[in-house]
Coordinates of C-alpha atoms and ligand atoms in Angstrom, one line a residue:
X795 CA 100.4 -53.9 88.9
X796 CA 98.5 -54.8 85.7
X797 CA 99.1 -58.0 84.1
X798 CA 100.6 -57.1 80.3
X799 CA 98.3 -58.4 77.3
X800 CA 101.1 -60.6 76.4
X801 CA 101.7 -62.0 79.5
X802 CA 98.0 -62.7 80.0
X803 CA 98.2 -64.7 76.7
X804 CA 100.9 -66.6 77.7
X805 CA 99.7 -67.6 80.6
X806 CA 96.6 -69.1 78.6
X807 CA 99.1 -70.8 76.2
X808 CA 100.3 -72.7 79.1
X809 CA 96.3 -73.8 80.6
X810 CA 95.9 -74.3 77.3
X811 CA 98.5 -76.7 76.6
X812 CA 97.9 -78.3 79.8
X813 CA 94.6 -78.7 79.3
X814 CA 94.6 -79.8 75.5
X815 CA 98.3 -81.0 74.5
X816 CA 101.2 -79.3 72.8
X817 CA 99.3 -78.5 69.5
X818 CA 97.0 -76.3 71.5
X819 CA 100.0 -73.7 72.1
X820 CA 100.6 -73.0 68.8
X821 CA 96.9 -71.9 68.1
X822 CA 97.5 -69.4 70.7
X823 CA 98.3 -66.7 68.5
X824 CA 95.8 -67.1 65.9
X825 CA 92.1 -67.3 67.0
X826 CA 91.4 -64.7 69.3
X827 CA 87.6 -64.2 68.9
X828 CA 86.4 -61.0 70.4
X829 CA 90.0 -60.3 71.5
X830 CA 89.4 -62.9 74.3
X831 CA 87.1 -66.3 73.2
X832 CA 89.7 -69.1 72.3
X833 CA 88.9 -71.3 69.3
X834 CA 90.0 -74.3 67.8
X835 CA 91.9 -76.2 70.4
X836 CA 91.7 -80.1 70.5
X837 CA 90.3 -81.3 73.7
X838 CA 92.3 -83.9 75.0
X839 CA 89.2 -85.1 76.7
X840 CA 85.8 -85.0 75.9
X841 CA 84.5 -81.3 76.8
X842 CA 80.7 -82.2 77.4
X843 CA 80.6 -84.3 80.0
X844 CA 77.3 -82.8 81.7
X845 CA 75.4 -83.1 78.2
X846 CA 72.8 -80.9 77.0
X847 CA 69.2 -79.1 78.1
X848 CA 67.1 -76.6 76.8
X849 CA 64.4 -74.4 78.6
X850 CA 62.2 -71.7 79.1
X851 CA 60.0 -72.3 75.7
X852 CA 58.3 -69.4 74.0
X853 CA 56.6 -69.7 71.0
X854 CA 59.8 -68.8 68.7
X855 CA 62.2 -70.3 70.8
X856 CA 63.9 -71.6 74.0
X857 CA 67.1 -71.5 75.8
X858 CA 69.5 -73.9 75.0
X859 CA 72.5 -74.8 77.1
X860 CA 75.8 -76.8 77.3
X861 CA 78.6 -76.5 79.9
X862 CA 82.4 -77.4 78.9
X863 CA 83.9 -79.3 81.9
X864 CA 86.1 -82.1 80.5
X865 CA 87.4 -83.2 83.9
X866 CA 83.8 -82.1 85.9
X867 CA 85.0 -82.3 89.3
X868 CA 88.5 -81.0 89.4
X869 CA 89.5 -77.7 90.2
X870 CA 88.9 -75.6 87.5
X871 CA 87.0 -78.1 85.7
X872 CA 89.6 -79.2 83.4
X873 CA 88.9 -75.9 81.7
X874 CA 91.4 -73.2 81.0
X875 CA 90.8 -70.3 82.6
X876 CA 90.0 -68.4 79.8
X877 CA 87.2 -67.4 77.8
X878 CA 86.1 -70.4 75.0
X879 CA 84.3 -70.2 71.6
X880 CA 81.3 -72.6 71.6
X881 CA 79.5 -73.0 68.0
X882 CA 75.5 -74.1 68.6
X883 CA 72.9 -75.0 65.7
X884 CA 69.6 -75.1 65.6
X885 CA 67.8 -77.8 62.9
X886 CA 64.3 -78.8 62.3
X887 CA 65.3 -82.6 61.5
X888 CA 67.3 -85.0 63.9
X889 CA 70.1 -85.6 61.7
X890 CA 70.5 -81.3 61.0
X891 CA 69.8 -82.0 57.1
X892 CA 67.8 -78.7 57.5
X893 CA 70.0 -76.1 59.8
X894 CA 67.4 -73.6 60.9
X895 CA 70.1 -71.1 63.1
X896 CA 73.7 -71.7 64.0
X897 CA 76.2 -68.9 65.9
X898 CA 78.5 -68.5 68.2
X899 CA 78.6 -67.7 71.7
X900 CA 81.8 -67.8 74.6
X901 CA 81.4 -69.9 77.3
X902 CA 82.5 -67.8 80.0
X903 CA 85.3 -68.8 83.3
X904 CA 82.7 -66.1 84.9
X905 CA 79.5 -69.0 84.5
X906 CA 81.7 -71.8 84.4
X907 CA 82.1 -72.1 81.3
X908 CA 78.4 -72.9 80.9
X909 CA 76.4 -71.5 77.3
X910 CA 72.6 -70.3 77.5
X911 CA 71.7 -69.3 73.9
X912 CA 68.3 -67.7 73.7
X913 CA 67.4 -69.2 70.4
X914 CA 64.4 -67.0 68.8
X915 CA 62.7 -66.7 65.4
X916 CA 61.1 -70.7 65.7
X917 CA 58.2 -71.8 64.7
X918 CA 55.7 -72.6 67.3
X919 CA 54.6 -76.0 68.4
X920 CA 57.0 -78.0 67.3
X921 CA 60.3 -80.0 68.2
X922 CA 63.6 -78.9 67.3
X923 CA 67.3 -80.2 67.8
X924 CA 70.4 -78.8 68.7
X925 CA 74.1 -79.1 69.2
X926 CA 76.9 -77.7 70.2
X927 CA 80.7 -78.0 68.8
X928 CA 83.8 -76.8 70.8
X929 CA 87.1 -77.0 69.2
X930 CA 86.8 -80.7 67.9
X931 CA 84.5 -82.0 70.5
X932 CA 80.7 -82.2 69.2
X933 CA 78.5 -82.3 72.0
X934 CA 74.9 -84.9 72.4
X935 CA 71.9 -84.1 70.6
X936 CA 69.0 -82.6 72.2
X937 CA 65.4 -81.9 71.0
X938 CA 63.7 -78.8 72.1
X939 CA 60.2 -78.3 71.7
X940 CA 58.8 -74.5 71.4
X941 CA 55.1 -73.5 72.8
X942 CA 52.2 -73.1 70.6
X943 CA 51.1 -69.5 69.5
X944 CA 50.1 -67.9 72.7
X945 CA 46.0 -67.3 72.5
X946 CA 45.7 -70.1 69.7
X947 CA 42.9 -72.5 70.4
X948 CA 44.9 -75.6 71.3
X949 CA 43.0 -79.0 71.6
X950 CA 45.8 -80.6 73.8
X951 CA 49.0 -80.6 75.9
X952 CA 51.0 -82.7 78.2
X953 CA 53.1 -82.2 81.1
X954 CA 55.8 -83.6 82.9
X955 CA 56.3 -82.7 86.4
X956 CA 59.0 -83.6 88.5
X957 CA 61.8 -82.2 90.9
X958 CA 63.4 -83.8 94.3
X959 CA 66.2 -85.6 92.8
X960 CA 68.4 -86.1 95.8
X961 CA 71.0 -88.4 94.2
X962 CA 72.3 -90.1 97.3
X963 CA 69.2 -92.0 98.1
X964 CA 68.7 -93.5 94.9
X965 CA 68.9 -93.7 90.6
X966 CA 67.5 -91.1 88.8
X967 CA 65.3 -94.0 86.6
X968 CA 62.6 -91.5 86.7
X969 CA 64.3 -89.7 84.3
X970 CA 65.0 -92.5 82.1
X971 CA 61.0 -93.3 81.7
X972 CA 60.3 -89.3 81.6
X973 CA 62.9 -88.6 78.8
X974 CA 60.7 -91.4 76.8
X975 CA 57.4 -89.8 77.5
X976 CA 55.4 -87.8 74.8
X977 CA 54.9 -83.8 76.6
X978 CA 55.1 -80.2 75.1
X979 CA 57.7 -79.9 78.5
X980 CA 58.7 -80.8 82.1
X981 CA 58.0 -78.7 84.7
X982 CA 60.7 -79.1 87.5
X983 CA 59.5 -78.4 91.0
X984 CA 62.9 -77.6 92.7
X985 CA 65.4 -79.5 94.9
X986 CA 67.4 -79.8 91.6
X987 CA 70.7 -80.7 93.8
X988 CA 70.7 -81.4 97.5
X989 CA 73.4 -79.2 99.4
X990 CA 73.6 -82.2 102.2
X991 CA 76.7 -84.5 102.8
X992 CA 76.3 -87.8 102.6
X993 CA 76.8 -89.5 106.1
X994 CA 78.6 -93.0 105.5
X995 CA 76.0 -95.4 108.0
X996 CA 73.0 -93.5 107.1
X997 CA 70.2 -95.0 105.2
X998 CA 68.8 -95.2 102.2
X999 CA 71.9 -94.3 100.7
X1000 CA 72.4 -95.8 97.5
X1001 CA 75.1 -93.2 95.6
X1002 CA 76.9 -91.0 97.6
X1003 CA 77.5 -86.8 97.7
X1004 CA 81.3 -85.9 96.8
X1005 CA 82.6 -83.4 99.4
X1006 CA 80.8 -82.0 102.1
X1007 CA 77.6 -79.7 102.8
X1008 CA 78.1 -77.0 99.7
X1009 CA 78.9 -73.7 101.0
X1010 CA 80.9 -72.0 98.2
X1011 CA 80.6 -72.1 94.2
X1012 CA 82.6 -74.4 93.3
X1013 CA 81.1 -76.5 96.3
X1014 CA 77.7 -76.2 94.2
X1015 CA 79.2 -76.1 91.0
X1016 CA 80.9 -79.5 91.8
X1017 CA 77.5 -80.9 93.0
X1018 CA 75.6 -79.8 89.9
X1019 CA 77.8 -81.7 87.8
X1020 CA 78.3 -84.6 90.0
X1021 CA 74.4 -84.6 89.2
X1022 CA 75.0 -83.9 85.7
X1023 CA 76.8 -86.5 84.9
X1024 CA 74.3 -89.0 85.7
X1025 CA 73.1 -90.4 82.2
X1026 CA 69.3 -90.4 82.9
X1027 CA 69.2 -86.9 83.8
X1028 CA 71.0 -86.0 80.7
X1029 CA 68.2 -88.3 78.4
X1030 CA 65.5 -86.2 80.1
X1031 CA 67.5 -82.6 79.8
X1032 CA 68.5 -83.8 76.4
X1033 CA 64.3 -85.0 75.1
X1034 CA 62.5 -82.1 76.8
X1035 CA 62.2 -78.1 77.5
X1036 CA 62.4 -77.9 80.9
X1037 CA 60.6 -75.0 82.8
X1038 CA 62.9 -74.8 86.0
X1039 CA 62.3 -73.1 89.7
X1040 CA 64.3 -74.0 92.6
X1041 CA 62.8 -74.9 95.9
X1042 CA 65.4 -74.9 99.4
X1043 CA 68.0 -77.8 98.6
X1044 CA 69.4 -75.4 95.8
X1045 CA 71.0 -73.7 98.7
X1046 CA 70.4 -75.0 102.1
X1047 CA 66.9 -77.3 103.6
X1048 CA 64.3 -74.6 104.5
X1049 CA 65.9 -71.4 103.4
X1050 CA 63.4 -68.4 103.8
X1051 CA 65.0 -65.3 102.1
X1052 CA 68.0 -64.1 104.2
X1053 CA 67.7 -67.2 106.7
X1054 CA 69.5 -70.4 107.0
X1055 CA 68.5 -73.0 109.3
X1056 CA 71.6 -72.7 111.2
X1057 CA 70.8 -68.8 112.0
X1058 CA 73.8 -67.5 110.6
X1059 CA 73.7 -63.5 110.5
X1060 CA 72.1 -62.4 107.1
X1061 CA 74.8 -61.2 105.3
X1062 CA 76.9 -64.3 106.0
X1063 CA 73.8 -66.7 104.9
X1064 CA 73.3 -64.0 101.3
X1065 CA 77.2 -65.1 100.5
X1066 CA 76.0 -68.3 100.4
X1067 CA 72.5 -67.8 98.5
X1068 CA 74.7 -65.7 96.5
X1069 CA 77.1 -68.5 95.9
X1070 CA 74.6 -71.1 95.2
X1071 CA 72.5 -68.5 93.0
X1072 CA 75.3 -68.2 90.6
X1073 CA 75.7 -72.5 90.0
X1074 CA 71.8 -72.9 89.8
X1075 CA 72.0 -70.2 86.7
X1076 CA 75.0 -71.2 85.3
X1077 CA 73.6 -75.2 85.6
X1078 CA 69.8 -74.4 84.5
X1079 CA 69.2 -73.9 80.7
X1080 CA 67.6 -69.8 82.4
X1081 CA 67.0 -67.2 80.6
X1082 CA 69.3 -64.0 80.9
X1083 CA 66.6 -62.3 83.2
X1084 CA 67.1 -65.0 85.7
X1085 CA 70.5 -63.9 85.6
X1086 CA 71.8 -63.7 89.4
X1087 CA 71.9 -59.9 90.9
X1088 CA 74.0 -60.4 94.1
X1089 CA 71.9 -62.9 95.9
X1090 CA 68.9 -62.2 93.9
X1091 CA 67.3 -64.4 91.2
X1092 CA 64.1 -63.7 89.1
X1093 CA 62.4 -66.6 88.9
X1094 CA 58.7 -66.5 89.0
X1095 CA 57.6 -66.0 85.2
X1096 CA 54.4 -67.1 83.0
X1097 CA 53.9 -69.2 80.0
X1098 CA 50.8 -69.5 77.9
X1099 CA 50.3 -72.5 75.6
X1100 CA 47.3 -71.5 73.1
X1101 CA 44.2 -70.6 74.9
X1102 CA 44.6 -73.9 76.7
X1103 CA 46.7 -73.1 79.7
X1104 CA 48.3 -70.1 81.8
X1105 CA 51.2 -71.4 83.7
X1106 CA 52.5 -69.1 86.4
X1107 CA 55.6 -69.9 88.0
X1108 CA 56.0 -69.0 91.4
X1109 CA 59.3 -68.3 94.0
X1110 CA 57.8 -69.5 97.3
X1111 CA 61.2 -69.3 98.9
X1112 CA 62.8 -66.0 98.0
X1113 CA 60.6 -63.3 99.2
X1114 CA 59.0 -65.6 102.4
X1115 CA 59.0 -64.6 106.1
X1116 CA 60.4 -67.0 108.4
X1117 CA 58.9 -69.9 109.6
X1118 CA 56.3 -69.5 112.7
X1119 CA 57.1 -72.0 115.2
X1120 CA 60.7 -72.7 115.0
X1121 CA 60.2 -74.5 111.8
X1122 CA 59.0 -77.6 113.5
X1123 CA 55.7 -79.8 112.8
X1124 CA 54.1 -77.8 116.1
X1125 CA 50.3 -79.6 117.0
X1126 CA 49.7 -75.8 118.5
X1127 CA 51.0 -72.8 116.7
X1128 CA 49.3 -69.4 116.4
X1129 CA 51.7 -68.2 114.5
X1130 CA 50.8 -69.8 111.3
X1131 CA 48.0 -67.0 111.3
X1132 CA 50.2 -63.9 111.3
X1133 CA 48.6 -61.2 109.6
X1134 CA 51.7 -59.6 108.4
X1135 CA 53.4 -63.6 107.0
X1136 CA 54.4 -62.9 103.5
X1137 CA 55.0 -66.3 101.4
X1138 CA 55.7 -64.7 97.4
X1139 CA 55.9 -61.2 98.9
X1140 CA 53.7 -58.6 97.9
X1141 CA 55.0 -57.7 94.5
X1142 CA 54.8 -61.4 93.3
X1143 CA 51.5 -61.8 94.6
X1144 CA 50.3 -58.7 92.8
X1145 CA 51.7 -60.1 89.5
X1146 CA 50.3 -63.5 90.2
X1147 CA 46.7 -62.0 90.6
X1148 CA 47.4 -59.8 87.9
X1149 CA 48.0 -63.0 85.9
X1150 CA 45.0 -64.4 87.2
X1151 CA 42.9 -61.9 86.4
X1152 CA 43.7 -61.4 82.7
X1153 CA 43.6 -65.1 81.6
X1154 CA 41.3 -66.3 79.4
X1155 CA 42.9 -70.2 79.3
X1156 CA 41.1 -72.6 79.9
X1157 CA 43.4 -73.9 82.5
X1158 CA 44.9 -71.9 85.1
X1159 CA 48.4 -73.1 86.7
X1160 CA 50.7 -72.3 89.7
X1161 CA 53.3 -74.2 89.0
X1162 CA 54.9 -73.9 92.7
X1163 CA 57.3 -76.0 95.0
X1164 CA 55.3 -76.7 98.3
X1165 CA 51.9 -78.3 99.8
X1166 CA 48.9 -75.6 99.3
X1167 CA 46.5 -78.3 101.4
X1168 CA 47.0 -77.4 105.2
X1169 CA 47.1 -81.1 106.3
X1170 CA 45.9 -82.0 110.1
X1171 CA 48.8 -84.5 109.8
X1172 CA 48.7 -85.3 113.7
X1173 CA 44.9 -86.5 114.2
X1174 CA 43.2 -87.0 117.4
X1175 CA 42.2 -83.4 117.8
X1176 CA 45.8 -82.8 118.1
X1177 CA 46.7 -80.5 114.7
X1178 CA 50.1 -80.3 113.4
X1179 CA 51.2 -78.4 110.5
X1180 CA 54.1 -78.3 107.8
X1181 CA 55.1 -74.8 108.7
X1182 CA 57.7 -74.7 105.5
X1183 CA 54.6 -74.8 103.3
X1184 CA 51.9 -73.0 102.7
X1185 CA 50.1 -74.3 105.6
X1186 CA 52.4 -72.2 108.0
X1187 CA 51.3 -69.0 106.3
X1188 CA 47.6 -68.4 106.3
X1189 CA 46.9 -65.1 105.9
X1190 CA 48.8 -65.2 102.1
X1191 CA 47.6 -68.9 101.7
X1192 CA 43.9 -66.7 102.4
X1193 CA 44.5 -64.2 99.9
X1194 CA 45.6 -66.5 96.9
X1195 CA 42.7 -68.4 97.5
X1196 CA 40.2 -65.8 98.0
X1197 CA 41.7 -64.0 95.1
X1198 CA 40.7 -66.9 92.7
X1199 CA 37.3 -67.4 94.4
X1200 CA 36.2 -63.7 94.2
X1201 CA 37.3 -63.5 90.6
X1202 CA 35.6 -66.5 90.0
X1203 CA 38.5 -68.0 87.9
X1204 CA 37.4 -72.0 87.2
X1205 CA 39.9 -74.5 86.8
X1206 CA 43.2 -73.9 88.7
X1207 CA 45.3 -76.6 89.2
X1208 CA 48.1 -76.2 91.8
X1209 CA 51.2 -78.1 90.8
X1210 CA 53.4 -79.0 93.6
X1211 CA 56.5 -80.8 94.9
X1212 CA 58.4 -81.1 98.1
X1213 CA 57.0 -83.6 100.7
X1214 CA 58.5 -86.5 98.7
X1215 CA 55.0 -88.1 98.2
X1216 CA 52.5 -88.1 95.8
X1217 CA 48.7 -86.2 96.8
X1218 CA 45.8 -84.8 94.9
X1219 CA 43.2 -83.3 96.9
X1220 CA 41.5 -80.3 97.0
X1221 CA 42.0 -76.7 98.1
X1222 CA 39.8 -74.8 100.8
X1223 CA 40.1 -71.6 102.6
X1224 CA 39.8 -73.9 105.4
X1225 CA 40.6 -76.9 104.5
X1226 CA 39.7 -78.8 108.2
X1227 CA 36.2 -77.0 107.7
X1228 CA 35.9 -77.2 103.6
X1229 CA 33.2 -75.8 102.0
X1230 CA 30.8 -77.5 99.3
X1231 CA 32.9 -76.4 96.1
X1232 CA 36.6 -76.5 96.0
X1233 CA 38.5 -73.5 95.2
X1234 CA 41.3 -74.7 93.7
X1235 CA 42.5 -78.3 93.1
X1236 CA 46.0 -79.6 94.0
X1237 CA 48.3 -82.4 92.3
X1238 CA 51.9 -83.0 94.1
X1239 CA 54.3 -84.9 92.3
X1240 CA 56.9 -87.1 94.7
X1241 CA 60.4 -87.2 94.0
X1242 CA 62.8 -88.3 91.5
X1243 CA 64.6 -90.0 94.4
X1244 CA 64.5 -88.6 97.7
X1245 CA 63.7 -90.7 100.0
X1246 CA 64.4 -94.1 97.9
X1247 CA 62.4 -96.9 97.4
X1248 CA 59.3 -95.7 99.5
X1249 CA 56.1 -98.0 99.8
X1250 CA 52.5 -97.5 97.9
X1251 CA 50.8 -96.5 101.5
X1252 CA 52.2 -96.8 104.8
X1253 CA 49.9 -96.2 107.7
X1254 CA 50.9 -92.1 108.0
X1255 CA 49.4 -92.0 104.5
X1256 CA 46.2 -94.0 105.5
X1257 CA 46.0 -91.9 108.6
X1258 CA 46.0 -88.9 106.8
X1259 CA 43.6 -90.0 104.5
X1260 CA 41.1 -90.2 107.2
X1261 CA 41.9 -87.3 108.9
X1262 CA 41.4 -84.9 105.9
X1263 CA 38.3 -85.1 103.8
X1264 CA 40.2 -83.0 101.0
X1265 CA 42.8 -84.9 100.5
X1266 CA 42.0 -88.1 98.1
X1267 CA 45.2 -89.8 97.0
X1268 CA 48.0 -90.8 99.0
X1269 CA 51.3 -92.6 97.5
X1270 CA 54.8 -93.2 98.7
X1271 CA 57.3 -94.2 95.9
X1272 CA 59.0 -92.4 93.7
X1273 CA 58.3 -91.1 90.3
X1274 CA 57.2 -88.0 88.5
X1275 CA 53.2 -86.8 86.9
X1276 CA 52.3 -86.5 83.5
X1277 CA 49.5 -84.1 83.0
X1278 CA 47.0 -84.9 80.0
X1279 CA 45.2 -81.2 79.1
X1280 CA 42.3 -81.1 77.1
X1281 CA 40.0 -77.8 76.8
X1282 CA 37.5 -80.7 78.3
X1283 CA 39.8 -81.8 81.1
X1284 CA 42.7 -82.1 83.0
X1285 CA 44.2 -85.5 83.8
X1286 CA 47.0 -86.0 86.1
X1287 CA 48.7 -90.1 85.7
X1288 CA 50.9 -90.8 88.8
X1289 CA 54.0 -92.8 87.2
X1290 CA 55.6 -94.4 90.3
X1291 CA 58.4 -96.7 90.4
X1292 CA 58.8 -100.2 92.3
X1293 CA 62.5 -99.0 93.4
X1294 CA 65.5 -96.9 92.6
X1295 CA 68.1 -98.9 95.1
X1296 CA 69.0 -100.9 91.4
X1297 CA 69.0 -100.3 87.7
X1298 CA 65.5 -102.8 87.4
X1299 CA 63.3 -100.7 88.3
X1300 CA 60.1 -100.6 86.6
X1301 CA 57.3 -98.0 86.0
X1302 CA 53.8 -98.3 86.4
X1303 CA 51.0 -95.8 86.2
X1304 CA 49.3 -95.9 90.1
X1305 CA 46.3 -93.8 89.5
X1306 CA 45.0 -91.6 86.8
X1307 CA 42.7 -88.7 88.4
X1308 CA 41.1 -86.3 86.4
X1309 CA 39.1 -82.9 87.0
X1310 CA 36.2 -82.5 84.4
X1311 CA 36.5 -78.5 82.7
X1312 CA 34.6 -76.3 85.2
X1313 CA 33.9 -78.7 88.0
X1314 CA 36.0 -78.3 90.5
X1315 CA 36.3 -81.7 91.2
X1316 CA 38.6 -84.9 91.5
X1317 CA 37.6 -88.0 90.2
X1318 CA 39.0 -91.4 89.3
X1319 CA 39.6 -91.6 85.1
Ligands
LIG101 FE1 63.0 -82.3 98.2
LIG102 CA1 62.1 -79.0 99.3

């Protein structure tokens, strides 16, 4: 039987007075915006608990995004379950002296009651801030920053890369240092959340996962802002545009498409994906075309900043075959030279080369989320691969590669995340037979946190120094990059941290490696 208009509204009277007090009740009647967005409640506690970000710059404008969740990890998030105004500005000063745009838009029960306001009509290149005002509640300032005219000669850029920021194995200090650091934005690998459950005698375990593996929403949604609560990763959110991709831990370690690790039947595993789709949009300051469809997410996407760099974006997990080899580190698998191994799919690829193929940057990026170098990481003769990277899948490895070398494209940088260590090195067809010249060269940034403290080299990373010529930095702590771009060259600072297990950590720059324009090569800056 349909539920009566009135009795719908009365039934929000009651959340609402729950939620916000008895003077909430009586505003019941009045501000009905859009017959169904509720203004001008009093939150009885502070609504923007999981702060601020903004993403996706262009050069008139960016996403920005909030979430109202005044109680974050109880069922319905302290939120009535009802549609709520949200008021945003847009100001060119820090103090909004100058209001530049201002509206309104609902924060929806459907998203969780999260906000992404595409904000256009901006000047390029420069910083902005922004807010957000619910009821009484003013939210944090945060500064965006749009992109420079796209095809504009452009002298310089910096980027921050990062991702990995599993928050049981240490303090997201990283972020504190990054949100302090000068770049036009952040580039986050993936492994935003990690779906795992934190076992009680496991080490390093420094903070530890509310509730169990995430399998439904409000499992992920619960994660997200037990994440998002963590002051450090609001600073960085809340100082830089973030261009976001997600990598496995966003739904489950190693997902390839329709599979889980576990082998659940395909359309038991897309619930999930589906599921976990829906709380990495409504957590992730997206655009609306990365708007979940089902189990589906578009999330590979290109930015230009001047004539100085062509970022592509890629989705190395959605459109992959599965792992050859039983998803193992195998020292003998033939499997990672299947002809038919897709890795972006064929209709990403064809953009991507597309891309490729029209730039005229200086700088050519795939901004990705795992290894392109196929490390021999056994030695000995004895070759082992990481089958969940690039190194599993050959023949589309091959193709990306020869598709740069045959168009004779100069100066791709591979940005990378995943392994939870930092590498530069260089890119080959083959890289345990490289050639003279390298194709492409490769910069992976560690982790925010997985993995804690780490070390500066154990004797893994020394072997595998000596077992692959391409490969010329090695480094085990945690931390994030900060790419320097100049039309001359690209220089890639490792920040690295002496630990996250406590609040002193402290940040130091381990090695500065640059690539001189047109080179091809690493060296030491
Ligand atoms: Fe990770
Ligand atoms: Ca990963």
């Amino acid at each position: 039987m349909p539920v009566r208009h009135h009795e719908r509204l009365e039934f929000t009277r009651r959340r609402l007075i729950q939620t916000f007090g008895a003077a909430a009740g009586a505003l019941i009647s009045a501000p009905l915006i859009g017959q169904s967005a509720f203004a001008q409640a009093a939150f009885t506690r502070y609504p923007f608990t999981l702060g601020v970000a903004s993403g996706d710059p262009a050069p008139d404008g960016f996403v920005i995004w909030t979430r109202l969740a005044p109680d974050p990890m109880q069922i319905g998030y302290g939120m009535p379950t009802a549609p709520f105004e949200v008021d945003w500005e847009v100001a060119s000063d820090e103090r909004f002296a100058n209001v530049v745009q201002s509206g309104k838009a609902v924060a929806s029960p459907i998203l969780g009651h999260s906000v992404h306001v595409e904000v256009a009509g901006l000047q390029p290149a420069r910083h902005y801030w922004y807010r957000f005002t619910a009821a009484d509640a003013r939210s944090p300032t945060g500064r965006a920053r749009t992109a420079p005219l796209s095809g504009a000669a452009l002298a310089h850029a910096r980027i921050g890369v990062a991702g990995c920021q599993r928050y049981d194995n240490g303090l997201f200090t990283a972020h504190r240092y990054l949100a302090a650091e000068d770049v036009d934005f952040v580039y986050l690998y993936g492994d935003y959340i990690y779906e795992y459950y934190s076992p009680p005698s496991s080490t390093p375990y420094v903070r530890t996962h509310l509730g169990g593996i995430c399998y439904s929403l409000d499992d992920y949604r619960r994660r997200y802002a037990q994440y998002k609560m963590d002051p450090d990763l609001q600073a960085s959110h809340a100082a830089h545009s973030w261009f976001a991709v997600w990598d496995d831990h966003e739904i489950d370690n190693n997902w390839a498409s329709d599979m889980d690790m576990a082998g659940d039947p395909a359309p038991l595993f897309n619930l999930r994906r589906q599921a976990a789709a829906q709380a990495y949009y409504e957590n992730l300051p997206l655009r609306a075309t990365a708007m979940p469809a089902g189990a589906a997410m578009q999330l590979y996407r290109c930015a230009q900043y001047g004539d100085l760099l062509d970022v592509s974006f890629l989705d190395t997990r959605q459109y992959r075959t599965d792992q050859p080899c039983d998803d193992r580190y195998p020292s003998n698998c033939p499997g990672v030279n299947a002809p038919d191994a897709q890795f972006m799919g064929l209709e990403q690829e064809a953009w991507l080369f597309s891309n490729l193929g029209k730039s005229t940057a200086k700088w050519n990026v795939l901004a990705q989320q795992v290894m392109m170098m196929d490390l021999d990481r056994a030695g000995d003769g004895k070759v082992a691969y990481n089958v969940d990277s690039w190194a599993g899948y050959r023949a589309p490895r091959n193709r990306v590669l020869s598709a740069i070398q045959s168009r004779n494209i100069q100066n791709v940088v591979v940005l990378t995340g995943d392994e939870h260590v930092n590498y530069a090195g260089e890119l080959h067809l083959d890289d345990r037979d490289p050639g003279p010249r390298p194709i492409a060269l490769e910069f992976v940034g560690t982790s925010i946190a997985s993995g804690g403290d780490g070390q500066d080299q154990n004797q893994t990373a020394r072997n595998l120094l000596d077992w692959n010529p391409p490969l010329k930095f090695v480094n085990q702590q945690r931390g994030y990059l900060i790419c320097d771009v100049t039309p001359e060259r690209w220089l890639t600072e490792f920040r690295v941290l002496d630990k996250i297990s406590d609040t002193t950590g402290q940040l130091s720059t381990r090695a500065r490696l640059a690539i001189a324009s047109g080179s091809n090569q690493l060296s030491a800056a």
